[in-house]
Each structure stands twice: as structure tokens, then as C-alpha cells.
Tab-separated table of C-alpha atoms in Angstrom:
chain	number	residue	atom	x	y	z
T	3	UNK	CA	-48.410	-12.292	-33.676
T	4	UNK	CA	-48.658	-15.246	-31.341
T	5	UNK	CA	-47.763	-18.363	-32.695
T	6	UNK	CA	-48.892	-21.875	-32.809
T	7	UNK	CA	-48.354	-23.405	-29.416
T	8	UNK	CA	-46.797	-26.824	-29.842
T	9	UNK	CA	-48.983	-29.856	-27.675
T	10	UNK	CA	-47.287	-33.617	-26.867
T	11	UNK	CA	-48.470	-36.626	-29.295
T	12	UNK	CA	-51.527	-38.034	-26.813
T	13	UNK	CA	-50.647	-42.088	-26.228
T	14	UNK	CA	-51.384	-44.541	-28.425
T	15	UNK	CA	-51.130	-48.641	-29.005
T	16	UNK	CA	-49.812	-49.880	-32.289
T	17	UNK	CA	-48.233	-53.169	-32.630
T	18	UNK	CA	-44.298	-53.301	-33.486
T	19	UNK	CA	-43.433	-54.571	-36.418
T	20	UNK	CA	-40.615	-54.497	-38.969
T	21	UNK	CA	-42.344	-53.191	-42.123
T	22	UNK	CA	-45.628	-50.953	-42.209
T	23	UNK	CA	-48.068	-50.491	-44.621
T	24	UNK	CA	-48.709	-46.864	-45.965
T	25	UNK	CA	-50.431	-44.764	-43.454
T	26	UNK	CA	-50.341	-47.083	-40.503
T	27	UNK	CA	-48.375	-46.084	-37.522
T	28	UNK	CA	-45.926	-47.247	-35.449
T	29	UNK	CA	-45.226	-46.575	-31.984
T	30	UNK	CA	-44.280	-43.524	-31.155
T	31	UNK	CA	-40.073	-43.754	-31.819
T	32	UNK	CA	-40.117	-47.056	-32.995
T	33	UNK	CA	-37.934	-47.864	-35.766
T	34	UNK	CA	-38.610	-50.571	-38.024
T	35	UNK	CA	-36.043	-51.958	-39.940
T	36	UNK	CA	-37.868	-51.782	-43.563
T	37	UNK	CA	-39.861	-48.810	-45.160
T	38	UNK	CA	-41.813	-48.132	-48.133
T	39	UNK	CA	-40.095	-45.576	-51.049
T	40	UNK	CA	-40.357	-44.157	-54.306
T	41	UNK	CA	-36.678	-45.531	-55.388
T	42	UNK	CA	-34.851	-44.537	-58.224
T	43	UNK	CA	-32.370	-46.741	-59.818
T	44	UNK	CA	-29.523	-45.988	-62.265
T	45	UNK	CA	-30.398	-48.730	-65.025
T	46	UNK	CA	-34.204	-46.859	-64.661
T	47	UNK	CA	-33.433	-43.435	-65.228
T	48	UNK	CA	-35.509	-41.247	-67.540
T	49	UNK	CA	-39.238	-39.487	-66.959
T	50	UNK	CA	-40.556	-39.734	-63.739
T	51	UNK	CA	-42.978	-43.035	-63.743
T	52	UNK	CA	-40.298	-45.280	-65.502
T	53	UNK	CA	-37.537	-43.786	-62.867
T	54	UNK	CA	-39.712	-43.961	-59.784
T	55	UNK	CA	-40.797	-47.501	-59.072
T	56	UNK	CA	-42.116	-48.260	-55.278
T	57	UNK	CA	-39.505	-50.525	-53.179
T	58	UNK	CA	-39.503	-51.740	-49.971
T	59	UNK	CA	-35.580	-50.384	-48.574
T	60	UNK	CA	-34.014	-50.247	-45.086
T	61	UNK	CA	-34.656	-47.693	-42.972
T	62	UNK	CA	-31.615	-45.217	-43.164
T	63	UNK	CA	-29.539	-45.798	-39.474
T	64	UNK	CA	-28.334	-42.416	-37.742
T	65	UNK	CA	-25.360	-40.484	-36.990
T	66	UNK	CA	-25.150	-38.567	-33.755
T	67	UNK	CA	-26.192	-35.320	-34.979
T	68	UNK	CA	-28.659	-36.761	-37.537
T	69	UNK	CA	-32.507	-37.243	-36.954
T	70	UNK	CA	-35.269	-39.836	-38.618
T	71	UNK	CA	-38.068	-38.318	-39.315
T	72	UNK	CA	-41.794	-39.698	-39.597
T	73	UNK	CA	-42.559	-38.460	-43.092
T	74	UNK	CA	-46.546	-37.237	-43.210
T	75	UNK	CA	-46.180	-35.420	-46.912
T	76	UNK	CA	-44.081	-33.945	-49.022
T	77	UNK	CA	-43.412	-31.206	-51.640
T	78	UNK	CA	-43.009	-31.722	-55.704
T	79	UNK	CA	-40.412	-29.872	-56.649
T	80	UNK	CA	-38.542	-29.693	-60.094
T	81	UNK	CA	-34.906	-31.568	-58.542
T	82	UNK	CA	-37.256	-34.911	-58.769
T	83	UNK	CA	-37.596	-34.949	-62.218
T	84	UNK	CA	-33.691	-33.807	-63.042
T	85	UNK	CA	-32.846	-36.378	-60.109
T	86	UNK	CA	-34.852	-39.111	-62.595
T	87	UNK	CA	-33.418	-38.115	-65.974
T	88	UNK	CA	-30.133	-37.969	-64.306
T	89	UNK	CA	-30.123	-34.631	-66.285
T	90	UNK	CA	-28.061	-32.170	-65.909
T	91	UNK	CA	-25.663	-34.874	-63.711
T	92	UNK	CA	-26.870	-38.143	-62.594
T	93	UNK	CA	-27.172	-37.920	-58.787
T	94	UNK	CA	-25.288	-41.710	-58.577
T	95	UNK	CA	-22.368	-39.981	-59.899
T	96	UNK	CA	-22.352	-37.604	-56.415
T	97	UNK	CA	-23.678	-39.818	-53.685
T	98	UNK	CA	-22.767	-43.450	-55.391
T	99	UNK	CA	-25.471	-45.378	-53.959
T	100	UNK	CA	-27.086	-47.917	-55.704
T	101	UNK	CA	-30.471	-46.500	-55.186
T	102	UNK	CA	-32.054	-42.653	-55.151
T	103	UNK	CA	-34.842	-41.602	-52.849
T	104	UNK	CA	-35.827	-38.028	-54.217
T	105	UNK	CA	-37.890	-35.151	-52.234
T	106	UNK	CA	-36.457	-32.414	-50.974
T	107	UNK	CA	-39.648	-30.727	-48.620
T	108	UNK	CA	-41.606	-32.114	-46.277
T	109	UNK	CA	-43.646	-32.106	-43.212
T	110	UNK	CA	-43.330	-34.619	-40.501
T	111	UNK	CA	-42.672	-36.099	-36.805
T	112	UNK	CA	-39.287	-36.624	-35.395
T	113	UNK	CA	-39.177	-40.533	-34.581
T	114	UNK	CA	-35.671	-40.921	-33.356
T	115	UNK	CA	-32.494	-38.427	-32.745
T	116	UNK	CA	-28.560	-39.050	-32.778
T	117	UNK	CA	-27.045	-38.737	-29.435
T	118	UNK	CA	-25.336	-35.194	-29.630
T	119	UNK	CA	-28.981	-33.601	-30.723
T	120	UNK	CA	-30.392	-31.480	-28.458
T	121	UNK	CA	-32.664	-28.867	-30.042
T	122	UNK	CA	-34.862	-31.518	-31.191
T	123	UNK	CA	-37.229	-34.284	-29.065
T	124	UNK	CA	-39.099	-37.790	-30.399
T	125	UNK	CA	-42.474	-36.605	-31.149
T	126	UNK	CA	-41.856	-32.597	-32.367
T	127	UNK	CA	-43.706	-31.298	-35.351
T	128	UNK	CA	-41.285	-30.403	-37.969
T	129	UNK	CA	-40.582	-28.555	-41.307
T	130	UNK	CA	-37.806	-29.335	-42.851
T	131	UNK	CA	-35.359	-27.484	-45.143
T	132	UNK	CA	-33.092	-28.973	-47.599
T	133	UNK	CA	-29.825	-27.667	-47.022
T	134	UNK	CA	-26.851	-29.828	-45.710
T	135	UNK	CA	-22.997	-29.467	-45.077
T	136	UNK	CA	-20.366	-31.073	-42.913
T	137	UNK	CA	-20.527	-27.949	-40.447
T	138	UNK	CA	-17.103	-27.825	-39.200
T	139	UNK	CA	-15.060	-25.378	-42.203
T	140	UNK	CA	-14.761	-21.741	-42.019
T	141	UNK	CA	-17.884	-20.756	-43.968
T	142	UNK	CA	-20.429	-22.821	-41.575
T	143	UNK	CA	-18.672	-21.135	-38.541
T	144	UNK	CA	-18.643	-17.350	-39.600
T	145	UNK	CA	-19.143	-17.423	-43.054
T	146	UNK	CA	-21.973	-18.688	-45.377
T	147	UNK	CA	-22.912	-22.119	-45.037
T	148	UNK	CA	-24.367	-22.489	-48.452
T	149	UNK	CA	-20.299	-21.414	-49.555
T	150	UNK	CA	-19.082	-24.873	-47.605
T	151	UNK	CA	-17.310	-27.204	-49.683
T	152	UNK	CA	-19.744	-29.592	-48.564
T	153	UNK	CA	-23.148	-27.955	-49.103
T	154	UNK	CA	-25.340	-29.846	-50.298
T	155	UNK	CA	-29.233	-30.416	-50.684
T	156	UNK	CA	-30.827	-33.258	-49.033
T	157	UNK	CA	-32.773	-35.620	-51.462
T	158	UNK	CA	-31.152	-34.477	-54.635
T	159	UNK	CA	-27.662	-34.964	-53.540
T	160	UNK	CA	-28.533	-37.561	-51.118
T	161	UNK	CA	-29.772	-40.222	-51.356
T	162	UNK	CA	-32.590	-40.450	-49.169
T	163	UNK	CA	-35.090	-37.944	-49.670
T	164	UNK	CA	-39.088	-37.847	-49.081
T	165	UNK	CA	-40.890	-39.981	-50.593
T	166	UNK	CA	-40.760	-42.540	-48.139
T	167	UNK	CA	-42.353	-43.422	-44.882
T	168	UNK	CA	-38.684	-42.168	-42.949
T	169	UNK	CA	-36.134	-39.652	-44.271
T	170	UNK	CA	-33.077	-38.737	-42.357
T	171	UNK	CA	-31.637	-35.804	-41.807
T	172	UNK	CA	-29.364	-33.349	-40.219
T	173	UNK	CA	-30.454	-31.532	-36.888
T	174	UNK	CA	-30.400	-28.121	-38.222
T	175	UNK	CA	-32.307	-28.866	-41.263
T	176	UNK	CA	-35.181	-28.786	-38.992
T	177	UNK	CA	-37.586	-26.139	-38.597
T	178	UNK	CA	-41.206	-25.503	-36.431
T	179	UNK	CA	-44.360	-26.775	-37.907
T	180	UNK	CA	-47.033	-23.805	-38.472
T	181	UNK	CA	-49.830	-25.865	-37.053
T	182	UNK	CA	-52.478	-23.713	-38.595
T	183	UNK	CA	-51.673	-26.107	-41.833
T	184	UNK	CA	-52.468	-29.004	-42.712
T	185	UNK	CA	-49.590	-31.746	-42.999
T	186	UNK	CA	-49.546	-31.199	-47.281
T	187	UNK	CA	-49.507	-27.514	-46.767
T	188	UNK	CA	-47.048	-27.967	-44.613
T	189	UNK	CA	-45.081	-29.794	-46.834
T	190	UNK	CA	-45.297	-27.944	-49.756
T	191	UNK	CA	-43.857	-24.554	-49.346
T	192	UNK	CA	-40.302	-24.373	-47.318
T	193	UNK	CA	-37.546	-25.527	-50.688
T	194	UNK	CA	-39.082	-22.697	-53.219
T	195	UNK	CA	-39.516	-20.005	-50.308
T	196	UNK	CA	-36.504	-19.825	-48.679
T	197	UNK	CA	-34.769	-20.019	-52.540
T	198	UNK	CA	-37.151	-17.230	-53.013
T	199	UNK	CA	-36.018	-15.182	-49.846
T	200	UNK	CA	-32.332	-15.639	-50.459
T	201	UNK	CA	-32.801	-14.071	-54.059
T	202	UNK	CA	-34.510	-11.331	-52.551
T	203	UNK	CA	-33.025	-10.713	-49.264
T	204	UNK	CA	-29.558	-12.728	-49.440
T	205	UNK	CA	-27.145	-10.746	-51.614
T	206	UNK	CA	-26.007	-7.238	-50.466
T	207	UNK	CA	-25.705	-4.596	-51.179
T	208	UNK	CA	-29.155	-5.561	-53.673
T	209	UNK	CA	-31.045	-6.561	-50.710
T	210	UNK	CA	-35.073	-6.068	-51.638
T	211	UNK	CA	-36.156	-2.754	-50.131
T	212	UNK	CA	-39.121	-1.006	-49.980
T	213	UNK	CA	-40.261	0.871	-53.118
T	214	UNK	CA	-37.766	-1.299	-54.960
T	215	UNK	CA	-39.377	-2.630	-58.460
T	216	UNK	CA	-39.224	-6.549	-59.277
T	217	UNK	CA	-39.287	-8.069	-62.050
T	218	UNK	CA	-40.611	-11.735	-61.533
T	219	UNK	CA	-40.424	-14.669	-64.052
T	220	UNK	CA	-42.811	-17.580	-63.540
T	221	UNK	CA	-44.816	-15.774	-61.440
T	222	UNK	CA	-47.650	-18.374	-60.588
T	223	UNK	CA	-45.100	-21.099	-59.845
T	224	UNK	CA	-43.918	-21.935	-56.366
T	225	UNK	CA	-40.879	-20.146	-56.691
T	226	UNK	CA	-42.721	-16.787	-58.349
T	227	UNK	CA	-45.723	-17.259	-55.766
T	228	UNK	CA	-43.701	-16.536	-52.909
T	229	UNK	CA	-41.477	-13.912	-54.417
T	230	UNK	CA	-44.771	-11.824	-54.997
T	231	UNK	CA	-45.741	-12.540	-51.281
T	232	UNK	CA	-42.442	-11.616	-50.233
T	233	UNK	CA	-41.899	-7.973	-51.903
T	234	UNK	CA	-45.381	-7.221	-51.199
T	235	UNK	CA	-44.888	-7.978	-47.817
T	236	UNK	CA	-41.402	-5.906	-47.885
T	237	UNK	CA	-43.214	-2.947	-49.511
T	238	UNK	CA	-41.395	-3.362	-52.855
T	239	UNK	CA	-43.610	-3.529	-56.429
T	240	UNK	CA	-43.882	-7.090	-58.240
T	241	UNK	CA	-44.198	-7.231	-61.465
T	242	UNK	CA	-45.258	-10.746	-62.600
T	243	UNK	CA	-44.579	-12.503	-65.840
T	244	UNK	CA	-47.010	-15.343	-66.767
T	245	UNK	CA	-47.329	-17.458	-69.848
T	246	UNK	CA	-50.977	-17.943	-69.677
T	247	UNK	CA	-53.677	-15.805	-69.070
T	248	UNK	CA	-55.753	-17.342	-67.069
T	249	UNK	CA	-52.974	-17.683	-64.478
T	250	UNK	CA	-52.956	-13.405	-64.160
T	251	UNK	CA	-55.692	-12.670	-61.164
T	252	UNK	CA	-53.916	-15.433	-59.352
T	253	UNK	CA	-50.885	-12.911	-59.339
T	254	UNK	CA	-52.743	-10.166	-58.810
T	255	UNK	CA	-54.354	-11.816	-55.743
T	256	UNK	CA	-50.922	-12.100	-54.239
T	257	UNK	CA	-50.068	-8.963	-54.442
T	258	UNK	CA	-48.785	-7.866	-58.121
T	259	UNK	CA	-48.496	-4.541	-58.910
T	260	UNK	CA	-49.284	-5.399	-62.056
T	261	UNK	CA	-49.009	-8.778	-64.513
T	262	UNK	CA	-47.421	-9.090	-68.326
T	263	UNK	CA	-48.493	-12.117	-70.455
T	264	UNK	CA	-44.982	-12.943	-71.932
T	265	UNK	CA	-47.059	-14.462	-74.887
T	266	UNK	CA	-47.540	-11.173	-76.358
T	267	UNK	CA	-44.158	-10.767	-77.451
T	268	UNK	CA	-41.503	-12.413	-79.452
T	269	UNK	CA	-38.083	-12.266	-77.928
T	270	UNK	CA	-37.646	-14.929	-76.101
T	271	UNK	CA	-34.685	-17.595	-76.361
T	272	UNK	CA	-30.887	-17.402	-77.010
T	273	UNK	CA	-29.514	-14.258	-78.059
T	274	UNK	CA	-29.356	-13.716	-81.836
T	275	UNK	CA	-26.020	-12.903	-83.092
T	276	UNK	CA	-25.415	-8.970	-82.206
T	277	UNK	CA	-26.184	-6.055	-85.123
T	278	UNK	CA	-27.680	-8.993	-87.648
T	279	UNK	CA	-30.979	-8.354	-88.880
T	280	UNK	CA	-32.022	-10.965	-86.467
T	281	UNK	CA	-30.833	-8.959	-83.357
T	282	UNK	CA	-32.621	-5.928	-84.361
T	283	UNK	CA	-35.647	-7.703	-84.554
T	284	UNK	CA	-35.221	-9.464	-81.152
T	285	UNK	CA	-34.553	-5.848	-79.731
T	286	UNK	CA	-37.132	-4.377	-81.184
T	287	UNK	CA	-39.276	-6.955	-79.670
T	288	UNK	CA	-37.250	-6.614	-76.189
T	289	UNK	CA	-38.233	-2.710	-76.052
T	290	UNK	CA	-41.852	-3.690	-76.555
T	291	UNK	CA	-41.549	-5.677	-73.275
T	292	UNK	CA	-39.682	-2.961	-71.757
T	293	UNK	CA	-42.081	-0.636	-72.093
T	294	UNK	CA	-44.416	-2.984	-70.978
T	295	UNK	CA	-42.962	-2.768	-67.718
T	296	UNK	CA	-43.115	0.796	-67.983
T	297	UNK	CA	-46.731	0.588	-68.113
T	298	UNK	CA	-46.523	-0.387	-64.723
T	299	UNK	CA	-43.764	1.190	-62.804
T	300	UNK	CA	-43.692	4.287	-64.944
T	301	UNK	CA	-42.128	5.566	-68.182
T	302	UNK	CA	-38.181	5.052	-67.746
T	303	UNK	CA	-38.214	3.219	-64.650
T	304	UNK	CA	-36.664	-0.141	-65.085
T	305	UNK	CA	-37.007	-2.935	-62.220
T	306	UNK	CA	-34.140	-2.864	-59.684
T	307	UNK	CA	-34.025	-6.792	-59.769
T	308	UNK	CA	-34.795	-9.325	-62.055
T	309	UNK	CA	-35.976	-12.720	-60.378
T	310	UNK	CA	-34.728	-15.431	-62.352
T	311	UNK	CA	-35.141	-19.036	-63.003
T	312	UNK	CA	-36.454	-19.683	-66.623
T	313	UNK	CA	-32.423	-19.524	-67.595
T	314	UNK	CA	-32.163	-19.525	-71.836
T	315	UNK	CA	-35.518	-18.371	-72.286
T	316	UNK	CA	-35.354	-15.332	-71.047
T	317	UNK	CA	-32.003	-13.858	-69.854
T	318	UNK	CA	-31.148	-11.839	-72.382
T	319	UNK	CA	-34.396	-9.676	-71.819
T	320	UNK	CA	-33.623	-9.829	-67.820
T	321	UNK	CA	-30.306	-8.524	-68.402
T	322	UNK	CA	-31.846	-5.978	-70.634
T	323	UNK	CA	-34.459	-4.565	-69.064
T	324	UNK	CA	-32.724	-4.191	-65.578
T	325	UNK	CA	-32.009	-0.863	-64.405
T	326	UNK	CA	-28.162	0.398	-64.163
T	327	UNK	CA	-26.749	-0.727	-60.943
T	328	UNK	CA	-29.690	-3.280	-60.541
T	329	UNK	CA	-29.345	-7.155	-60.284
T	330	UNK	CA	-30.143	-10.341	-62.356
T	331	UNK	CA	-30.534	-13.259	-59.619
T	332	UNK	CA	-30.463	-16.538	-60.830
T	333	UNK	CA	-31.408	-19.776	-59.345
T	334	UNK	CA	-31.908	-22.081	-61.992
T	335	UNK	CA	-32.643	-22.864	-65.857
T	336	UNK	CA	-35.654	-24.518	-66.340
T	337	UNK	CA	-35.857	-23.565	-69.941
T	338	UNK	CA	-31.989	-24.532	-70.967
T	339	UNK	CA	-28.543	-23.796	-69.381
T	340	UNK	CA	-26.925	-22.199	-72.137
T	341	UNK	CA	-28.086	-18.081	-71.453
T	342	UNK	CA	-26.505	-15.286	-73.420
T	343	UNK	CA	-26.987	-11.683	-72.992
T	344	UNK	CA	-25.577	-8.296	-74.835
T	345	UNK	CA	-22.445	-8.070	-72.725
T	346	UNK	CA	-22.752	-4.544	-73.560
T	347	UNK	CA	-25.762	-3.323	-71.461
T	348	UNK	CA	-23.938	-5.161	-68.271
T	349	UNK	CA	-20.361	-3.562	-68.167
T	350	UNK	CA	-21.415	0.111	-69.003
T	351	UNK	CA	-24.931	-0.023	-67.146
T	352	UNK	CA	-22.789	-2.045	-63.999
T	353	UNK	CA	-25.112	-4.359	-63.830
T	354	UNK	CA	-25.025	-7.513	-61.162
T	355	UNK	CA	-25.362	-11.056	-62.318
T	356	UNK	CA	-26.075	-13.101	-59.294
T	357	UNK	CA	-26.077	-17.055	-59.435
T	358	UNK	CA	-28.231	-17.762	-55.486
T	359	UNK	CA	-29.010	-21.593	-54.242
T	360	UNK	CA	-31.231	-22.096	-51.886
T	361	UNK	CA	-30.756	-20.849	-48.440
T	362	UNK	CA	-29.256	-21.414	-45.354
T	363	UNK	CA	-30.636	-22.301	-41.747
T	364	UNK	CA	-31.344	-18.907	-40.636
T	365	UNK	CA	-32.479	-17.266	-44.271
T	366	UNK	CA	-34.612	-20.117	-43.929
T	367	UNK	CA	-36.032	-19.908	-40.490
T	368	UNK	CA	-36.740	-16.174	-41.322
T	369	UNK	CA	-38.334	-16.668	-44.091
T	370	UNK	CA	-40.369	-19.670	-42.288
T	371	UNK	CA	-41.196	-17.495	-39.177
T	372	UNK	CA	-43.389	-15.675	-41.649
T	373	UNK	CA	-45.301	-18.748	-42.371
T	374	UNK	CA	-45.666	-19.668	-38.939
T	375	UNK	CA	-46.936	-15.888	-38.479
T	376	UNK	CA	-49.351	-16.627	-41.135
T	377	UNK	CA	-48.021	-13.331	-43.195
T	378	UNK	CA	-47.620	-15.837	-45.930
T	379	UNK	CA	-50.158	-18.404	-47.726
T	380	UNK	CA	-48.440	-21.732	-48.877
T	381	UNK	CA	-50.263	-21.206	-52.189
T	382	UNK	CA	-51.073	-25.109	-52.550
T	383	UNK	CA	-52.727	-26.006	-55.400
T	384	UNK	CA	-53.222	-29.992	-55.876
T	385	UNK	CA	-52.326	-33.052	-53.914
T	386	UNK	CA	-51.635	-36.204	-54.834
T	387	UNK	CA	-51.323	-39.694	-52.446
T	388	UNK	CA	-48.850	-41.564	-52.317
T	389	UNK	CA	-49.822	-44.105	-55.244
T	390	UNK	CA	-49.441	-41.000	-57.650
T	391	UNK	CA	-45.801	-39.646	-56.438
T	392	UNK	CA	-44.497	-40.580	-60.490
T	393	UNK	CA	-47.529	-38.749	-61.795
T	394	UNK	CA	-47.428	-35.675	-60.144
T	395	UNK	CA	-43.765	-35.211	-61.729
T	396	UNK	CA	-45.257	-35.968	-64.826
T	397	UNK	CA	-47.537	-33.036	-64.367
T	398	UNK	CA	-45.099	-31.099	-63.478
T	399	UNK	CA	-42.562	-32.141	-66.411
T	400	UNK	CA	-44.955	-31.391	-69.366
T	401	UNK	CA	-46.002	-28.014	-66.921
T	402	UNK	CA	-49.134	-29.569	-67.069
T	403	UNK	CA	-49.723	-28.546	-63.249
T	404	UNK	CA	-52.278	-25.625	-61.726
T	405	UNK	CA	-50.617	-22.049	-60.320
T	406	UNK	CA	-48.708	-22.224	-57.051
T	407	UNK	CA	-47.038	-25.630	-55.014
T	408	UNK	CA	-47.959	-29.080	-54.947
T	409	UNK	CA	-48.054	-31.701	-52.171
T	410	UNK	CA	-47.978	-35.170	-52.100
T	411	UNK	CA	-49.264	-37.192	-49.205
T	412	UNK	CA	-46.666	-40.223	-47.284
T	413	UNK	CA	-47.880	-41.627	-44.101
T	414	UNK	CA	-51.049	-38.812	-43.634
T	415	UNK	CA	-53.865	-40.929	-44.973
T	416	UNK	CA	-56.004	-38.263	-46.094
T	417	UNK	CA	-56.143	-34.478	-46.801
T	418	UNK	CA	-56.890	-31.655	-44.510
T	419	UNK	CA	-55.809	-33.306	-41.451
T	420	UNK	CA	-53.910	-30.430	-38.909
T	421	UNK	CA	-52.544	-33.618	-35.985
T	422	UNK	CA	-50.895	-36.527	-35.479
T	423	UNK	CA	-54.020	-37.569	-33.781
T	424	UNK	CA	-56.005	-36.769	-36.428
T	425	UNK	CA	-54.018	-38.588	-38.527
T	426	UNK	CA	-53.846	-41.452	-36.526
T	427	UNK	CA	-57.249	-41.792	-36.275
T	428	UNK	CA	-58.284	-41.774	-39.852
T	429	UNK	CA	-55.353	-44.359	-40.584
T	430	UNK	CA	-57.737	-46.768	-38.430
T	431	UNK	CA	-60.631	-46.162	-40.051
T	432	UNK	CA	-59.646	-46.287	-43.682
């Protein structure tokens, strides 16, 4: 499929000055020296709208392979609100600066590049994932990057992030902009799908395949969204776990194979002490949702892997209800850290436990190729401007938000803008 052909940022007059408001423009690759963020602060931390308080901060200066990008929106993504609790580790602790810019997705304009960059021009449309390291140790020159000592992922374990007019980062965190989006579409989709097509594609030999069966927790979420995308589009059968019902034709419209409510059954949380009265009760309830599965993929055949981020919630049932040889794949633990599982069913069914964190550049590119090809939808479901940064992570804290990703907008002034120009223009005539 042809792609997107990229077109040069027309000319344009805007004054130069040192600090611009939200939304206006400078000249093209004009630095100023101050910029407007969404700062965290150590003495602040806690839920997102007492953390996140709006400073004006110095526009971060550049190393020779880095790049400063014009930020036009950017994602929400769960790292925000651990990087304002300072929960599970306070982010100070790692970089030691005295303030935090979080945001770790977002869509943009390169303003200015470091002397040794080459791949990358002023004025480019860019994506950009959220995966750094040093570059020069054995894993990011043959091995895998995301193995480096020094990996680490920009605007969690940075310091500057997003949520501010200019974010800088390294050259080959940068990635094509499908131009068939808007700037918050964009922005919303490249941290939870290339997390997503890692789990899937990254560990051998349990590479997805077709006819494989899935298992996928959170299913509406961003991360479950574009895991359902992804083994549909690999031929493999999703199977989607929601928590509310209302959320199940959304995961049948991307693709599900079929959709359990995990609301229906009672066996969810740590691991009750094994052959107590207690146990047999949780696996009595365990089978139920077994069999549920079943339903679906047909009587005895468990899934072949187990997406996983809930964490204590429900990793005793993924460890469970995976088939022998199969893999767990874990990226995070959104409902507690502490999981526990009947050792049992893992050494004599050889079962894989598989921690996975995010991706690197060329799991991501792949996996943003097929957005560019428009294979994949971004699955955006609300933005918020700039003013509302702290209460989007508030919505997404009390999982108060809607199905699929959310966007936030920085310098584009208003929603469903596709160019610069566009952008530009209604910045004038606000």
C-alpha cells in the first residue's frame, strides 16, 4: 500500500521571541529559550492535578545526536500517573533533576537537530517512540537494545517528556508521521502498540502465529486494543477479557473472536493458600473461566499466550489457563505487583513466564509501518487540551476513561487538524 507522501512546511512569518504562548508558533527552527510544561516536582508528588502544576522551564539544549522536537499532542499513558505518585520508585531518585516533565508519546515537528544527525531534517513530521539507551554496548550493536544497561524510556526516566511545547530526544526515537491522522491520533497510539507488538511478536520461539489462540486482558484499553488488531491482523484468534459490558462490541469490532466479561466470575486476586478450602473454591471458580474460553476456541483448547498487564489480579488464572508449552507475557501490574501462581501447573505443563518492556527501534518501526499502512486504527477515544493534561490522568487513575487511547493536545490548537499549516492557521484565528 502506498504511503503518505511527506510535503515541506510552506513559509511563514512569526515574530521571534523567547517565550510563546500555547499554540502560537515560532519560526520554523527557532529556539526560544523558555517553554511552557506540565512540571512535576518532588515536594508535589501524589495524584495527578496536585503533582502536575503548569511552569514556565528552559528549553532542554541538545547533544549531537539528540533532536528538539515541536510538540503538537501527546498520548496519556499510565507511566504519568506512577511518574506523579512517585509510585512504584520516584523518578527523582533515577534522573535527579529537580523537576519531572512526564509523556512518553507524541506527535510533532522536528525544530532543531544535534550535529552528527543525519536521518532527520528541521521541519519533518514525526512519531516518536519512547525507548532510549547510550547505544554504544554490546546489546545496541548486535544484541537487544531494550537488554542495554542503559535502556531507558524517555519521559518516565527522563526528565523531559511531552507535555510541553519542546521535548528532546534521541535521533532514533524518531519515527514517520502517518499523515492520514490527525496530530492527537497521531499522538496517541505508538508507547502501547509497539509494547503490544513486542509481547506478541518479540520473544521466540512463542512468536504469535497464525491460528495461535490469545488470551487478552484489558482488552478495550490501549494496550488490549492493539493486541486484538494485531493477532487479527496475524491470523491468530483473540480472545478479549473486559470488565464491563458495555465495552464488549467495541472488542468485537476489532476483531475478537470472541469476548468474556471477567465480572461473571470470582477468582480474581492473589492466590489463596494451596489445598485450603479457599483454594478449592478459587479453582473451582478458575475452571469456570476456563471453560469459558473453551466456549470460544473449543472444548480442551487452551490459549497459546496469555497477554498480560493487570499483574495481581489476574495471574494466577493466566498461568492457569495457558496451554502446556504456551506463554504468560507480562508487561506490567496495574492491579498490584505482588502475583502468585500454582507453581505446579508451570514446571510440569513447561510453561513460559515472560516479563517484555516496550520495544525497540525496529519492533517499533514495524509495528508503526502498519499504522502508516493504515492496517491499524489508533482506536482514540477522547482528547483533552492542554489546560486539562492533570485531568485526563485523573480519568485515567480512577479508570474513569472510555475504551481505547487518549490524546492530549500541546501546541495544535484544535482537534482534527492533519498539517502544520492547518495548524498554523487556526493558531491565528483563535
Amino acid at each position: 500500500m502506498a504511503l503518505d507522501a511527506p510535503t515541506p512546511i510552506a513559509a511563514y512569518e512569526a515574530p521571534e521571541k523567547d517565550l510563546y504562548d500555547i499554540g502560537e508558533m515560532p519560526p520554523l527552527g527557532y529556539v526560544p529559550k523558555q517553554m511552557h510544561a506540565w512540571a512535576i516536582r518532588r515536594e508535589r508528588q501524589g495524584e495527578p492535578e496536585q503533582a502536575m502544576q503548569m511552569e514556565v522551564v528552559d528549553v532542554p539544549t541538545l547533544d549531537s545526536n539528540e533532536v528538539l522536537v515541536l510538540v503538537m499532542a501527546a498520548g496519556v499513558n499510565y507511566n504519568g500517573i506512577w511518574a506523579g505518585l512517585g509510585k512504584p520508585i520516584s523518578m527523582f531518585d533515577v534522573h535527579k533533576q529537580p523537576y519531572h516533565i512526564a509523556g512518553s508519546d507524541a506527535s510533532g515537528i522536528v525544530w532543531a537537530v544535534g550535529d552528527k544527525v543525519k536521518r532527520w531534517k528541521v521541519g519533518d513530521e514525526v512519531v516518536i517512540h519512547c525507548n532510549q539507551d547510550d547505544g554504544d554496548d554490546e546489546e545496541c550493536n548486535g544484541g537487544d537494545p531494550m537488554y542495554s544497561p542503559t535502556q531507558r524510556i524517555w519521559g518516565y526516566e527522563t526528565p523531559d517528556g511531552s507535555f510541553a511545547q519542546f521535548t528532546r530526544v534521541q535521533s532514533q526515537q524518531l519515527m514517520p508521521r502517518p499523515r492520514h491522522l490527525t496530530w492527537e491520533e497521531s499522538a496517541c497510539y505508538t508507547l502501547t502498540l509497539a509494547t503490544a507488538y513486542r509481547m506478541l511478536f518479540g520473544h521466540e520461539p512463542h512468536e504469535l502465529k497464525p491460528g495461535m489462540n490469545v488470551l487478552v486482558w484489558g482488552a478495550s484499553g490501549g494496550l488490549g486494543s492493539y493486541a486484538i488488531q494485531l493477532i487479527n491482523a496475524a491470523g491468530g484468534n483473540a480472545i478479549g477479557v473486559i470488565s464491563e459490558e458495555d465495552k464488549r462490541d467495541f472488542v468485537m469490532g476489532l476483531g475478537a473472536k470472541g469476548v468474556i466479561n471477567r465480572k461473571e466470575f470470582k477468582c480474581w486476586g492473589q492466590l489463596p493458600t494451596v489445598n485450603t478450602p479457599e483454594y478449592k473454591e478459587w479453582f473451582t471458580e478458575a475452571r469456570k473461566f476456563g471453560a469459558a474460553i473453551w466456549a470460544i476456541t473449543g472444548k480442551g483448547n487452551n490459549v497459546d499466550i496469555v497477554f498480560e498487564h493487570p499483574g495481581e489480579a489476574t495471574f494466577p488464572v493466566s498461568t492457569l489457563v495457558c496451554k502446556k508449552g504456551g506463554m504468560v507475557v507480562i508487561c506490567a501490574g496495574t492491579t498490584g505487583f505482588n502475583c502468585t501462581f500454582d507453581v505446579r501447573y508451570l514446571w510440569m505443563h513447561q510453561k513460559r513466564i515472560q516479563g517484555s518492556h516496550f520495544a525497540h527501534l525496529k519492533q517499533a518501526s514495524a509495528a508503526n509501518k502498519l499504522m502508516l499502512e493504515r492496517r491499524l486504527d489508533p482506536c482514540m477515544s477522547e482528547v483533552f487540551p492542554w489546560a486539562e493534561i492533570p485531568a485526563a490522568h485523573t480519568k485515567m487513575y480512577k479508570n474513569q476513561h472510555k475504551p481505547g487511547n487518549m490524546a492530549v493536545l500541546v501546541q495544535a490548537p484544535i482537534t482534527g487538524l492533519r498539517t502544520f499549516e492547518d495548524a498554523l492557521e487556526a493558531g491565528r484565528n483563535r
